[in-house]
Amino acid sequence: MADLAKYQSDNAAEQALLTAAVTSSLSKSVSGSSTPDLAITQAGNLTLDPRLQLAPGTVLVERYDILSELVSGGMAKVYKARDRQLDEGAALKMLKVDARKDGAALEAIKNEIRLARKITHRNVLRTYDYGDANGMPFISMEYVAGVTLHYLLQNRSRLPYAAGLRIMRQICAGLQVAHSEGVLHLDIKPGNVMLEPTGNAKLMDFGIAGSI
């Protein structure tokens, strides 16, 4: 019983430290030039197909209300949206691929979805479905308001050991479930780990993945 009590106490302390670190980073992003949504931006802006430029208020495929841009990169843009059918938030990953011209790239996208949808775990960002908007494929995903581990590390001089330990435990838990489904991530890095204000970590972006 003493060992169990110590484990529960250590676990609570780890969560408290991680929650404080994430909350602090979110506060900095609000007081600075960025917002919590844009805090997850990882890639530099490159010229993308104009069809990927979706202004807030745009309605995509008569289902998703575009609310804001989350990430802009060389291969995709990710938007925060509201799913009209389910009345809940979602993230839409619009890809720089013309579905009508690039069959190989389209198949790779669908393979990403097939692999990611096998995994259901609190430490893995959920992938919902594939969609097409005028030849531009997109992936609908779970929306998480938080920061990436990359952003957290950039904005803190040091992460408490206990907080880092908790993050690694959660990543390993998510990977264990992925491996049990025969899925390898192949691109594990701080930019692909999302941290919620509660301290919960989610492994995301199975765009580079393979089967065991």
Tab-separated table of C-alpha atoms in Angstrom:
chain	number	residue	atom	x	y	z
A	1	MET	CA	0.000	0.000	0.000
A	2	ALA	CA	2.877	2.344	0.761
A	3	ASP	CA	4.334	1.754	-2.714
A	4	LEU	CA	0.949	2.463	-4.335
A	5	ALA	CA	0.534	5.673	-2.333
A	6	LYS	CA	4.024	6.818	-3.339
A	7	TYR	CA	3.302	6.042	-7.017
A	8	GLN	CA	0.050	8.002	-6.896
A	9	SER	CA	1.800	10.922	-5.199
A	10	ASP	CA	4.653	10.930	-7.742
A	11	ASN	CA	2.184	10.672	-10.623
A	12	ALA	CA	0.180	13.646	-9.333
A	13	ALA	CA	3.369	15.680	-8.900
A	14	GLU	CA	4.507	14.904	-12.457
A	15	GLN	CA	1.126	15.940	-13.868
A	16	ALA	CA	1.112	19.160	-11.840
A	17	LEU	CA	4.574	20.138	-13.101
A	18	LEU	CA	3.696	19.387	-16.730
A	19	THR	CA	0.354	21.188	-16.515
A	20	ALA	CA	2.101	24.258	-15.098
A	21	ALA	CA	4.701	24.216	-17.887
A	22	VAL	CA	2.108	23.926	-20.666
A	23	THR	CA	-0.173	26.552	-19.127
A	24	SER	CA	2.772	28.934	-18.815
A	25	SER	CA	3.675	28.462	-22.498
A	26	LEU	CA	0.071	29.050	-23.550
A	27	SER	CA	0.006	32.255	-21.508
A	28	LYS	CA	3.178	33.472	-23.196
A	29	SER	CA	1.707	32.796	-26.627
A	30	VAL	CA	-1.393	34.824	-25.736
A	31	SER	CA	0.600	37.788	-24.400
A	32	GLY	CA	3.005	37.686	-27.356
A	33	SER	CA	2.426	38.022	-31.089
A	34	SER	CA	1.064	34.513	-31.547
A	35	THR	CA	-2.105	32.858	-30.315
A	36	PRO	CA	-2.484	29.416	-28.692
A	37	ASP	CA	-3.716	28.044	-32.023
A	38	LEU	CA	-0.717	29.373	-33.937
A	39	ALA	CA	1.615	28.129	-31.232
A	40	ILE	CA	1.694	24.750	-32.976
A	41	THR	CA	3.125	26.168	-36.217
A	42	GLN	CA	6.237	24.189	-37.137
A	43	ALA	CA	7.081	24.877	-40.773
A	44	GLY	CA	7.923	27.996	-42.739
A	45	ASN	CA	5.451	29.476	-45.177
A	46	LEU	CA	5.867	28.462	-48.801
A	47	THR	CA	3.784	29.275	-51.839
A	48	LEU	CA	0.778	26.963	-51.905
A	49	ASP	CA	-2.114	26.375	-54.261
A	50	PRO	CA	-4.543	29.325	-53.909
A	51	ARG	CA	-7.307	26.826	-53.226
A	52	LEU	CA	-5.622	26.114	-49.884
A	53	GLN	CA	-6.066	29.718	-48.777
A	54	LEU	CA	-9.274	29.508	-46.763
A	55	ALA	CA	-10.499	32.634	-45.008
A	56	PRO	CA	-12.368	32.429	-41.696
A	57	GLY	CA	-16.056	32.023	-42.435
A	58	THR	CA	-15.479	29.779	-45.463
A	59	VAL	CA	-17.689	26.696	-45.537
A	60	LEU	CA	-15.889	23.619	-46.845
A	61	VAL	CA	-17.859	20.829	-48.569
A	62	GLU	CA	-21.033	22.173	-46.940
A	63	ARG	CA	-19.919	20.712	-43.606
A	64	TYR	CA	-16.968	22.552	-42.051
A	65	ASP	CA	-16.932	26.205	-40.965
A	66	ILE	CA	-13.342	27.463	-41.193
A	67	LEU	CA	-12.438	29.359	-37.997
A	68	SER	CA	-8.708	30.045	-38.225
A	69	GLU	CA	-5.417	28.857	-39.688
A	70	LEU	CA	-3.320	26.663	-37.394
A	71	VAL	CA	-0.273	25.594	-39.401
A	72	SER	CA	1.172	26.686	-42.729
A	73	GLY	CA	3.889	24.605	-44.342
A	74	GLY	CA	5.345	23.606	-47.667
A	75	MET	CA	3.116	20.571	-48.115
A	76	ALA	CA	-0.080	21.476	-46.261
A	77	LYS	CA	-2.154	23.947	-44.331
A	78	VAL	CA	-4.082	22.994	-41.228
A	79	TYR	CA	-7.209	24.866	-40.191
A	80	LYS	CA	-9.312	24.941	-37.076
A	81	ALA	CA	-12.913	24.282	-38.055
A	82	ARG	CA	-16.358	23.522	-36.689
A	83	ASP	CA	-18.062	20.366	-37.896
A	84	ARG	CA	-21.661	21.386	-38.625
A	85	GLN	CA	-22.942	17.815	-38.590
A	86	LEU	CA	-21.465	16.906	-35.211
A	87	ASP	CA	-21.387	20.441	-33.761
A	88	GLU	CA	-17.835	20.108	-32.492
A	89	GLY	CA	-14.349	21.311	-33.305
A	90	ALA	CA	-12.056	19.639	-35.805
A	91	ALA	CA	-8.705	20.207	-37.501
A	92	LEU	CA	-8.588	20.034	-41.299
A	93	LYS	CA	-5.280	19.218	-42.975
A	94	MET	CA	-5.437	20.573	-46.537
A	95	LEU	CA	-2.743	18.959	-48.663
A	96	LYS	CA	-0.743	20.352	-51.568
A	97	VAL	CA	-1.781	17.541	-53.860
A	98	ASP	CA	-4.120	17.643	-56.839
A	99	ALA	CA	-6.189	14.496	-56.465
A	100	ARG	CA	-7.088	14.616	-60.151
A	101	LYS	CA	-3.448	14.533	-61.304
A	102	ASP	CA	-1.295	12.815	-58.677
A	103	GLY	CA	-2.663	9.339	-58.048
A	104	ALA	CA	0.441	8.111	-56.191
A	105	ALA	CA	0.363	10.996	-53.716
A	106	LEU	CA	-3.357	10.512	-53.192
A	107	GLU	CA	-2.842	6.840	-52.407
A	108	ALA	CA	-0.125	7.770	-49.885
A	109	ILE	CA	-2.580	10.119	-48.161
A	110	LYS	CA	-5.236	7.431	-47.986
A	111	ASN	CA	-2.663	5.001	-46.607
A	112	GLU	CA	-1.865	7.528	-43.847
A	113	ILE	CA	-5.535	7.566	-42.914
A	114	ARG	CA	-5.821	3.773	-42.988
A	115	LEU	CA	-2.882	3.425	-40.622
A	116	ALA	CA	-3.863	6.249	-38.285
A	117	ARG	CA	-7.482	5.122	-37.956
A	118	LYS	CA	-6.336	1.796	-36.541
A	119	ILE	CA	-5.155	3.582	-33.407
A	120	THR	CA	-7.492	4.717	-30.641
A	121	HIS	CA	-5.716	5.943	-27.532
A	122	ARG	CA	-5.728	9.058	-25.364
A	123	ASN	CA	-2.062	9.665	-26.247
A	124	VAL	CA	-2.570	9.570	-30.031
A	125	LEU	CA	-4.284	12.350	-31.969
A	126	ARG	CA	-7.361	10.881	-33.635
A	127	THR	CA	-7.718	10.882	-37.411
A	128	TYR	CA	-11.317	10.984	-38.617
A	129	ASP	CA	-11.732	10.818	-42.377
A	130	TYR	CA	-10.662	11.703	-45.928
A	131	GLY	CA	-12.343	14.451	-47.904
A	132	ASP	CA	-12.053	16.197	-51.258
A	133	ALA	CA	-12.740	19.858	-51.984
A	134	ASN	CA	-12.580	20.621	-55.695
A	135	GLY	CA	-9.745	18.174	-56.246
A	136	MET	CA	-7.867	19.212	-53.100
A	137	PRO	CA	-7.705	16.308	-50.630
A	138	PHE	CA	-7.925	16.939	-46.912
A	139	ILE	CA	-7.861	14.942	-43.710
A	140	SER	CA	-10.202	15.695	-40.829
A	141	MET	CA	-8.622	15.208	-37.405
A	142	GLU	CA	-9.194	15.766	-33.718
A	143	TYR	CA	-8.647	19.398	-32.717
A	144	VAL	CA	-6.502	19.959	-29.629
A	145	ALA	CA	-5.973	23.389	-28.080
A	146	GLY	CA	-2.415	23.253	-26.832
A	147	VAL	CA	1.239	23.548	-27.792
A	148	THR	CA	3.749	21.167	-29.304
A	149	LEU	CA	6.613	19.820	-27.259
A	150	HIS	CA	8.867	21.680	-29.727
A	151	TYR	CA	7.219	24.990	-28.817
A	152	LEU	CA	7.367	24.189	-25.112
A	153	LEU	CA	11.099	23.442	-25.224
A	154	GLN	CA	11.809	26.581	-27.257
A	155	ASN	CA	10.044	28.782	-24.742
A	156	ARG	CA	11.451	27.310	-21.530
A	157	SER	CA	15.069	27.326	-20.447
A	158	ARG	CA	14.573	23.948	-18.808
A	159	LEU	CA	11.786	21.379	-18.445
A	160	PRO	CA	11.482	19.772	-14.999
A	161	TYR	CA	12.713	16.183	-14.972
A	162	ALA	CA	9.398	14.846	-13.652
A	163	ALA	CA	7.473	16.672	-16.394
A	164	GLY	CA	9.783	15.269	-19.080
A	165	LEU	CA	9.401	11.797	-17.615
A	166	ARG	CA	5.614	12.068	-17.791
A	167	ILE	CA	5.740	13.147	-21.436
A	168	MET	CA	7.945	10.179	-22.355
A	169	ARG	CA	5.664	7.739	-20.535
A	170	GLN	CA	2.683	9.029	-22.486
A	171	ILE	CA	4.505	8.907	-25.834
A	172	CYS	CA	5.560	5.329	-25.104
A	173	ALA	CA	1.975	4.425	-24.189
A	174	GLY	CA	0.733	5.785	-27.519
A	175	LEU	CA	3.486	4.017	-29.442
A	176	GLN	CA	2.753	0.742	-27.703
A	177	VAL	CA	-0.836	0.848	-28.960
A	178	ALA	CA	0.331	1.839	-32.473
A	179	HIS	CA	2.791	-1.059	-32.558
A	180	SER	CA	0.123	-3.473	-31.340
A	181	GLU	CA	-1.867	-2.457	-34.433
A	182	GLY	CA	1.156	-3.036	-36.662
A	183	VAL	CA	1.877	0.667	-37.233
A	184	LEU	CA	5.301	2.354	-37.036
A	185	HIS	CA	5.353	6.155	-36.798
A	186	LEU	CA	8.840	6.770	-38.333
A	187	ASP	CA	8.862	10.528	-37.602
A	188	ILE	CA	8.867	10.921	-33.824
A	189	LYS	CA	10.059	14.399	-32.886
A	190	PRO	CA	9.048	17.221	-30.505
A	191	GLY	CA	7.071	18.927	-33.286
A	192	ASN	CA	4.849	15.841	-33.576
A	193	VAL	CA	3.905	15.724	-29.898
A	194	MET	CA	0.966	17.902	-28.844
A	195	LEU	CA	0.517	18.862	-25.186
A	196	GLU	CA	-2.898	19.762	-23.798
A	197	PRO	CA	-3.315	22.250	-20.910
A	198	THR	CA	-4.058	19.251	-18.655
A	199	GLY	CA	-0.585	17.888	-19.372
A	200	ASN	CA	-1.871	15.085	-21.590
A	201	ALA	CA	0.481	14.346	-24.503
A	202	LYS	CA	-0.723	13.247	-27.932
A	203	LEU	CA	1.451	11.816	-30.689
A	204	MET	CA	0.358	13.190	-34.062
A	205	ASP	CA	1.074	13.241	-37.800
A	206	PHE	CA	1.275	9.676	-39.068
A	207	GLY	CA	2.012	11.070	-42.532
A	208	ILE	CA	5.337	9.230	-42.389
A	209	ALA	CA	4.361	5.789	-41.159
A	210	GLY	CA	4.742	2.183	-42.134
A	211	SER	CA	3.332	-1.225	-41.353
A	212	ILE	CA	5.172	-3.778	-39.283
